[in-house]
mmCIF file with all atom_site columns, C-alpha atoms in Angstrom:
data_model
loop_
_atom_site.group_PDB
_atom_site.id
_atom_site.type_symbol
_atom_site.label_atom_id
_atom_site.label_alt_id
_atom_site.label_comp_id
_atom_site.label_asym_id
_atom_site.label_entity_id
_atom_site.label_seq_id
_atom_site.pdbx_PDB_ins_code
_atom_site.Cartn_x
_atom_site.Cartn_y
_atom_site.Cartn_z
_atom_site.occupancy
_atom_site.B_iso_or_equiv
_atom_site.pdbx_formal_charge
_atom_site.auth_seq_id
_atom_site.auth_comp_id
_atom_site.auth_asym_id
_atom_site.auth_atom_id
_atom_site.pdbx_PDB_model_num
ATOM 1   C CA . UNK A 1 1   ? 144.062 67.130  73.363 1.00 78.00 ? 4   UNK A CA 1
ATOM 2   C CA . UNK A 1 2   ? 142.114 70.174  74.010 1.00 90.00 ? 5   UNK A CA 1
ATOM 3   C CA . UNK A 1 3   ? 141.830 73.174  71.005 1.00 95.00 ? 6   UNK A CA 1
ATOM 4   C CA . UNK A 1 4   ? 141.740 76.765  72.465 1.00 97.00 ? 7   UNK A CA 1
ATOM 5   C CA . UNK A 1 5   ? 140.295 79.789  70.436 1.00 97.00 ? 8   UNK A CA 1
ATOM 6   C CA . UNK A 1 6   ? 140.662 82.961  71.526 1.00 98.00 ? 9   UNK A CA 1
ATOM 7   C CA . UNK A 1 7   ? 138.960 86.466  70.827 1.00 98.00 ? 10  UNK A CA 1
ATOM 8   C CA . UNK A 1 8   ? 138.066 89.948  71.663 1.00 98.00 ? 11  UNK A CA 1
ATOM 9   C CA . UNK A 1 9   ? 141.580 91.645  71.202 1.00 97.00 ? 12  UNK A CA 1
ATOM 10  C CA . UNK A 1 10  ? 141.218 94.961  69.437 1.00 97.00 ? 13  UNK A CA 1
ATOM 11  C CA . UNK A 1 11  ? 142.724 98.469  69.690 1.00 98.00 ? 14  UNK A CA 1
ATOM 12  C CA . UNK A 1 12  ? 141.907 100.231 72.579 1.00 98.00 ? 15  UNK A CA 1
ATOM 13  C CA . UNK A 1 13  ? 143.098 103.378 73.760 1.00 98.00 ? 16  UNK A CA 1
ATOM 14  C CA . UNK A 1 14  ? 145.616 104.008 77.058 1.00 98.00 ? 17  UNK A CA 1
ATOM 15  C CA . UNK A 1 15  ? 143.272 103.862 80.063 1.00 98.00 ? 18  UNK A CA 1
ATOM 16  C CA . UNK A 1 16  ? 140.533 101.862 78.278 1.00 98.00 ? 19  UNK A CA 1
ATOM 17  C CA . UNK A 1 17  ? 139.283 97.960  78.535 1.00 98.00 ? 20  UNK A CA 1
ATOM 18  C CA . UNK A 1 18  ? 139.113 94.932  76.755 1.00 98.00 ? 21  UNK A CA 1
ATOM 19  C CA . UNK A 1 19  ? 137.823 91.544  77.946 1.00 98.00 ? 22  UNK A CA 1
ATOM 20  C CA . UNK A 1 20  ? 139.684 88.762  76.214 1.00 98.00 ? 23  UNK A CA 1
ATOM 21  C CA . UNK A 1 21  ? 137.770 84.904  75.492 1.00 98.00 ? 24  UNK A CA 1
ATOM 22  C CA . UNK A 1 22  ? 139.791 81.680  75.200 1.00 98.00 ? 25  UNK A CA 1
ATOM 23  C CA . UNK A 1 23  ? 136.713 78.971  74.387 1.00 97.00 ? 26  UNK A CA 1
ATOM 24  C CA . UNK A 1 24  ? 138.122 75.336  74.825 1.00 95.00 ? 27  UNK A CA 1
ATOM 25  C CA . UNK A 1 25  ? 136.887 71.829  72.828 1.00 91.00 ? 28  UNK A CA 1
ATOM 26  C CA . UNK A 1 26  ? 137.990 68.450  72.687 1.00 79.00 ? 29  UNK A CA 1
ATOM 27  C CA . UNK A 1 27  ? 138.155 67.480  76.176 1.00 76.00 ? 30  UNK A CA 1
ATOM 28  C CA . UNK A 1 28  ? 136.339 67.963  79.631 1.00 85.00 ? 31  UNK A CA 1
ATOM 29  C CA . UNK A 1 29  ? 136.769 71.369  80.092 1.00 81.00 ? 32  UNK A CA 1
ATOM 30  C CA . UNK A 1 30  ? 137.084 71.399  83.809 1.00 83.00 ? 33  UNK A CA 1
ATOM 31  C CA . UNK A 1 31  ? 140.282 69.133  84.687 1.00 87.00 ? 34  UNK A CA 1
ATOM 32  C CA . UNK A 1 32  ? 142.408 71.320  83.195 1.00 94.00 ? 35  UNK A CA 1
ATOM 33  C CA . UNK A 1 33  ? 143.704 74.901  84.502 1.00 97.00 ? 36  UNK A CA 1
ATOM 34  C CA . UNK A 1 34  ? 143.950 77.657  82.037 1.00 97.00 ? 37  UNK A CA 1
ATOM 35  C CA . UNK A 1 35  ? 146.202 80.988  81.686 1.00 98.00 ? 38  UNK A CA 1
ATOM 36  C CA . UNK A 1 36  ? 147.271 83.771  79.820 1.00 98.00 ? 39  UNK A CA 1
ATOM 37  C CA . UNK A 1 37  ? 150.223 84.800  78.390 1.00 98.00 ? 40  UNK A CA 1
ATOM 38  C CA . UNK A 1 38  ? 151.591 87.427  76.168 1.00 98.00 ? 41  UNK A CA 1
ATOM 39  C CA . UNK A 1 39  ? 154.214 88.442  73.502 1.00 98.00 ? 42  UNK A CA 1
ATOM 40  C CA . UNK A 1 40  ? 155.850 91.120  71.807 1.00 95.00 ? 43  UNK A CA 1
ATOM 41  C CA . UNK A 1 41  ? 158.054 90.524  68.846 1.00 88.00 ? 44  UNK A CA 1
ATOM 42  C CA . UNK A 1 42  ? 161.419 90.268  69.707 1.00 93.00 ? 45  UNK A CA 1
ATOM 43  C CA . UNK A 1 43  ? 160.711 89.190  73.259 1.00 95.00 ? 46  UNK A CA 1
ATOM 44  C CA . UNK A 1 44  ? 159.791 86.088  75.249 1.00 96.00 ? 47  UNK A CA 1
ATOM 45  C CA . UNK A 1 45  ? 155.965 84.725  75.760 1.00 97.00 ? 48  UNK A CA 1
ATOM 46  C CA . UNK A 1 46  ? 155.324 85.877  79.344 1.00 98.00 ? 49  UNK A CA 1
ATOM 47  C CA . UNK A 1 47  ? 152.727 84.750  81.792 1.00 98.00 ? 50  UNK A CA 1
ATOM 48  C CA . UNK A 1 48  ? 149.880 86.624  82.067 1.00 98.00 ? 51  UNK A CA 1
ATOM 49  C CA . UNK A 1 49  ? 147.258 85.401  84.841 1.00 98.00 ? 52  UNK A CA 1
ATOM 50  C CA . UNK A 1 50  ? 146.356 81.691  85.461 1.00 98.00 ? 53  UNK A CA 1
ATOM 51  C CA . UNK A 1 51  ? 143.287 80.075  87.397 1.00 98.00 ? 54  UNK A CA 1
ATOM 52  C CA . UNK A 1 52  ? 142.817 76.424  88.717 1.00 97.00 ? 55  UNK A CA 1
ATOM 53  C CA . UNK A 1 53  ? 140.055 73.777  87.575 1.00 95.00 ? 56  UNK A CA 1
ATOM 54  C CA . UNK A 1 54  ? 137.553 75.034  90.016 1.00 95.00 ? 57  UNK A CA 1
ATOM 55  C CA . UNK A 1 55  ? 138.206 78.774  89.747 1.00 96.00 ? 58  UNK A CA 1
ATOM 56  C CA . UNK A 1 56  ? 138.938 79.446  93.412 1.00 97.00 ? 59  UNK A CA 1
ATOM 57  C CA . UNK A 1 57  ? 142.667 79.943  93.053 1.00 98.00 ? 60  UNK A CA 1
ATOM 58  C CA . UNK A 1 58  ? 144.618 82.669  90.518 1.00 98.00 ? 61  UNK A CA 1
ATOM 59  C CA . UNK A 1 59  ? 147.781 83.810  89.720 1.00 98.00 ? 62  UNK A CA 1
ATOM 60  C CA . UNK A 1 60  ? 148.507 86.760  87.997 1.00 98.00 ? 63  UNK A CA 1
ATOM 61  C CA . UNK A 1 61  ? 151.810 88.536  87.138 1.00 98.00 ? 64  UNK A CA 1
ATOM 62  C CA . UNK A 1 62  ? 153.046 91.426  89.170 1.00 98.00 ? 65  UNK A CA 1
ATOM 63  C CA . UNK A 1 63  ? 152.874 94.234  86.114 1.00 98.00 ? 66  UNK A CA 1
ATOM 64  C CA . UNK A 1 64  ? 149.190 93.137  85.981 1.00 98.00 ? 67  UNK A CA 1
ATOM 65  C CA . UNK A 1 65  ? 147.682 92.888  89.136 1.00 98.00 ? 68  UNK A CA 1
ATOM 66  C CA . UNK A 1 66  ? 144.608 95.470  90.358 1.00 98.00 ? 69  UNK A CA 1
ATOM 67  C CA . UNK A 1 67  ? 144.138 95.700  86.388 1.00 98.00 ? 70  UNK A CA 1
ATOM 68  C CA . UNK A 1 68  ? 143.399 92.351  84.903 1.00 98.00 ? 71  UNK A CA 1
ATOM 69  C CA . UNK A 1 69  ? 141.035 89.603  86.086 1.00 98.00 ? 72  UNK A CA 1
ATOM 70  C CA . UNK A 1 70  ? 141.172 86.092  85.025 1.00 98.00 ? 73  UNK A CA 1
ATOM 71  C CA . UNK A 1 71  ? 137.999 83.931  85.313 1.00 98.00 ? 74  UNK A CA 1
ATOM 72  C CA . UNK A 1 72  ? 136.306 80.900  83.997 1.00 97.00 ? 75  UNK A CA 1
ATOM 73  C CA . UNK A 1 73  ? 133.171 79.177  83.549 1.00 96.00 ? 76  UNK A CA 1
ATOM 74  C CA . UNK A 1 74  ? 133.134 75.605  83.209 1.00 95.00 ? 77  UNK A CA 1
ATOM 75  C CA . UNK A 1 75  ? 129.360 75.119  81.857 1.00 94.00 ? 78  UNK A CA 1
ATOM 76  C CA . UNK A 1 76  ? 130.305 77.185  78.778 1.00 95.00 ? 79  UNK A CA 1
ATOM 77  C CA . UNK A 1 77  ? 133.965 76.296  78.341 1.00 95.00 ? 80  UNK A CA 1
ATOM 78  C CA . UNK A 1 78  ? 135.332 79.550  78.406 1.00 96.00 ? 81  UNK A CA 1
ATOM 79  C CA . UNK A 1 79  ? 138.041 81.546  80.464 1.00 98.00 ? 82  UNK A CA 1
ATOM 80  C CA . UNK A 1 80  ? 138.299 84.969  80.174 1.00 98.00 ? 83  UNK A CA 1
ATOM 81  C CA . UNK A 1 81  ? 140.400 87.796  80.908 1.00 98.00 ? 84  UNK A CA 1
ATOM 82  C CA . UNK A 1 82  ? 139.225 91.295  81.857 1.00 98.00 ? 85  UNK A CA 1
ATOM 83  C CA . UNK A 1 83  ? 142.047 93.614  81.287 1.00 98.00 ? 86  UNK A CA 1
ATOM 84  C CA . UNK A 1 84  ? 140.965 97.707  82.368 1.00 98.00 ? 87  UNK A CA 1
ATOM 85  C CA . UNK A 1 85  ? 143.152 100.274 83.098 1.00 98.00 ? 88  UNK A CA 1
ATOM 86  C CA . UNK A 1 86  ? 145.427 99.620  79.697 1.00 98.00 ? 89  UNK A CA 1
ATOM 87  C CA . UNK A 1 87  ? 148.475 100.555 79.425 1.00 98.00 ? 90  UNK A CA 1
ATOM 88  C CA . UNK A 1 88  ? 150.740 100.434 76.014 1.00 97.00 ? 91  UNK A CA 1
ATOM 89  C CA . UNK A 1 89  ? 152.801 98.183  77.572 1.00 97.00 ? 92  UNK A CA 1
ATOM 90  C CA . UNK A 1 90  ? 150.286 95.731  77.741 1.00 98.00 ? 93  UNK A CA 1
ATOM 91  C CA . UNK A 1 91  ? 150.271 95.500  73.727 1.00 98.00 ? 94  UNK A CA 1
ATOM 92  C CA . UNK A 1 92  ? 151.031 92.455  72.213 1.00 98.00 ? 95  UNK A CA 1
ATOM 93  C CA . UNK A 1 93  ? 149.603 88.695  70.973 1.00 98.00 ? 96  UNK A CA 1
ATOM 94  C CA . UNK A 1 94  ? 147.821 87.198  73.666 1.00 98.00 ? 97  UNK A CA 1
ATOM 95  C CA . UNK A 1 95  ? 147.426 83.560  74.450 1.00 98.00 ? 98  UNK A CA 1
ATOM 96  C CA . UNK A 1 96  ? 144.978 80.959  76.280 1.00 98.00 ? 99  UNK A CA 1
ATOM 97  C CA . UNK A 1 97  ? 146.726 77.573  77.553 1.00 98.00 ? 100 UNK A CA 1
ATOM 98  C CA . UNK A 1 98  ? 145.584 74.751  79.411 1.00 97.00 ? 101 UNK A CA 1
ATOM 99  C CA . UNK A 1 99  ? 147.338 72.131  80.925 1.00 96.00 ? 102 UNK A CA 1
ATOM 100 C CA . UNK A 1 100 ? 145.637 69.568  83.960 1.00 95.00 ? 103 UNK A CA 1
ATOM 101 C CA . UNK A 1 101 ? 148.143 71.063  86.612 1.00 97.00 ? 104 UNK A CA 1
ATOM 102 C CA . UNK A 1 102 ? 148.045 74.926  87.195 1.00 97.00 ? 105 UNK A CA 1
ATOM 103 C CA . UNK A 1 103 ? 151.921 75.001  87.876 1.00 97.00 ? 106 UNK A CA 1
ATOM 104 C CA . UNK A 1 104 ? 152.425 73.934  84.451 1.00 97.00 ? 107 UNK A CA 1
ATOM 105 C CA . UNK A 1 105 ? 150.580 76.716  83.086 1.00 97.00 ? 108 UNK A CA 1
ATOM 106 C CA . UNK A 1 106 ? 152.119 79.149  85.846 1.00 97.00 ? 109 UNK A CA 1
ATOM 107 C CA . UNK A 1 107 ? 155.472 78.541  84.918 1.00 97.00 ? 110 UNK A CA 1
ATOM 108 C CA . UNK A 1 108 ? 155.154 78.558  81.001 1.00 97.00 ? 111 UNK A CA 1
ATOM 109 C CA . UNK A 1 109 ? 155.059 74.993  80.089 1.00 97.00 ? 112 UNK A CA 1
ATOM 110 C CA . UNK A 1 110 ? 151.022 74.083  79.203 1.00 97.00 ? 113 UNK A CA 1
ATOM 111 C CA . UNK A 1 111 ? 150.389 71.049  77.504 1.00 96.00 ? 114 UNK A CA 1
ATOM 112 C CA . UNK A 1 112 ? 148.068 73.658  75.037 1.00 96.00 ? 115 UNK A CA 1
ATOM 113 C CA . UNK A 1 113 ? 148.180 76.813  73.637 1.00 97.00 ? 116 UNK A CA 1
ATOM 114 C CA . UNK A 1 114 ? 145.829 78.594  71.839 1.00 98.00 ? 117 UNK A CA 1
ATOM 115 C CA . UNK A 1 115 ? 146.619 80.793  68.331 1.00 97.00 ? 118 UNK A CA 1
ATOM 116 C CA . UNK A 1 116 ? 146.546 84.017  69.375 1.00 97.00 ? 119 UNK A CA 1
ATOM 117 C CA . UNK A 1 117 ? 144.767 87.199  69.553 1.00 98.00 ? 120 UNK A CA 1
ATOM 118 C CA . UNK A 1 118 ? 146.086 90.651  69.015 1.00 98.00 ? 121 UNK A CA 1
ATOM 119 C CA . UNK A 1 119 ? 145.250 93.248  71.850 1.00 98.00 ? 122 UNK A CA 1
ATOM 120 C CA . UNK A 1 120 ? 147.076 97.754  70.753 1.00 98.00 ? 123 UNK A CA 1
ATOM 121 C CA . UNK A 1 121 ? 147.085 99.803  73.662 1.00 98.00 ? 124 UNK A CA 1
ATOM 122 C CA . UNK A 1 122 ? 147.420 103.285 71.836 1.00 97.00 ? 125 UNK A CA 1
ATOM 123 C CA . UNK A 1 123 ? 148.990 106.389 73.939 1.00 93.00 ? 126 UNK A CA 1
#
């Protein structure tokens, strides 16, 4: 079992940044790929951005790509995700999961998911 914590969401303004941390305990850190997702209330968690165990290979969702950038360091246990441009649209909860294969994560079925973090995009 691995626990996930995130931080770093906030209330930003349309056309700012925020860089989002997901730090990871409980088990080696490095077998298992990691993502983010989102939600709104009233709608489905959606993927986010994912990243394999060695960081070469990412995945990130169409409404996102050019803006955020998903990374990882496996010495400190942390992935990350740099989100610039924001948009308002981009407001909601966002979660870190994990799971050993990085399909499982891409398609929304993790073995672990994090609590949450809250990320406002103002107009």
């Amino acid at each position: 079992q691995v626990q996930l914590v995130e931080s770093g969401g906030g209330l930003v303004e349309a056309g700012g940044s925020l860089r989002l941390s997901c730090v990871a305990s409980g088990r080696t850190f490095s077998i298992y790929a990691m993502g983010w997702f989102r939600q709104v209330p009233g709608k489905e968690r959606e993927f986010v951005a994912a990243i394999n165990r060695s960081g070469i290979t990412t995945i990130y969702a169409e409404a996102v790509k050019g803006r955020f950038t998903i990374s990882r360091d496996n010495a400190k246990n942390t992935v990350d995700l740099q989100m610039n441009m924001l948009k308002p649209e981009d407001t909601g909860d966002y979660y870190c999961a994990s799971d050993p294969q990085l399909s499982a994560v891409h398609r929304g079925t993790p073995a672990n998911w994090g609590q949450g973090t809250q990320v406002t995009v103002s107009i």
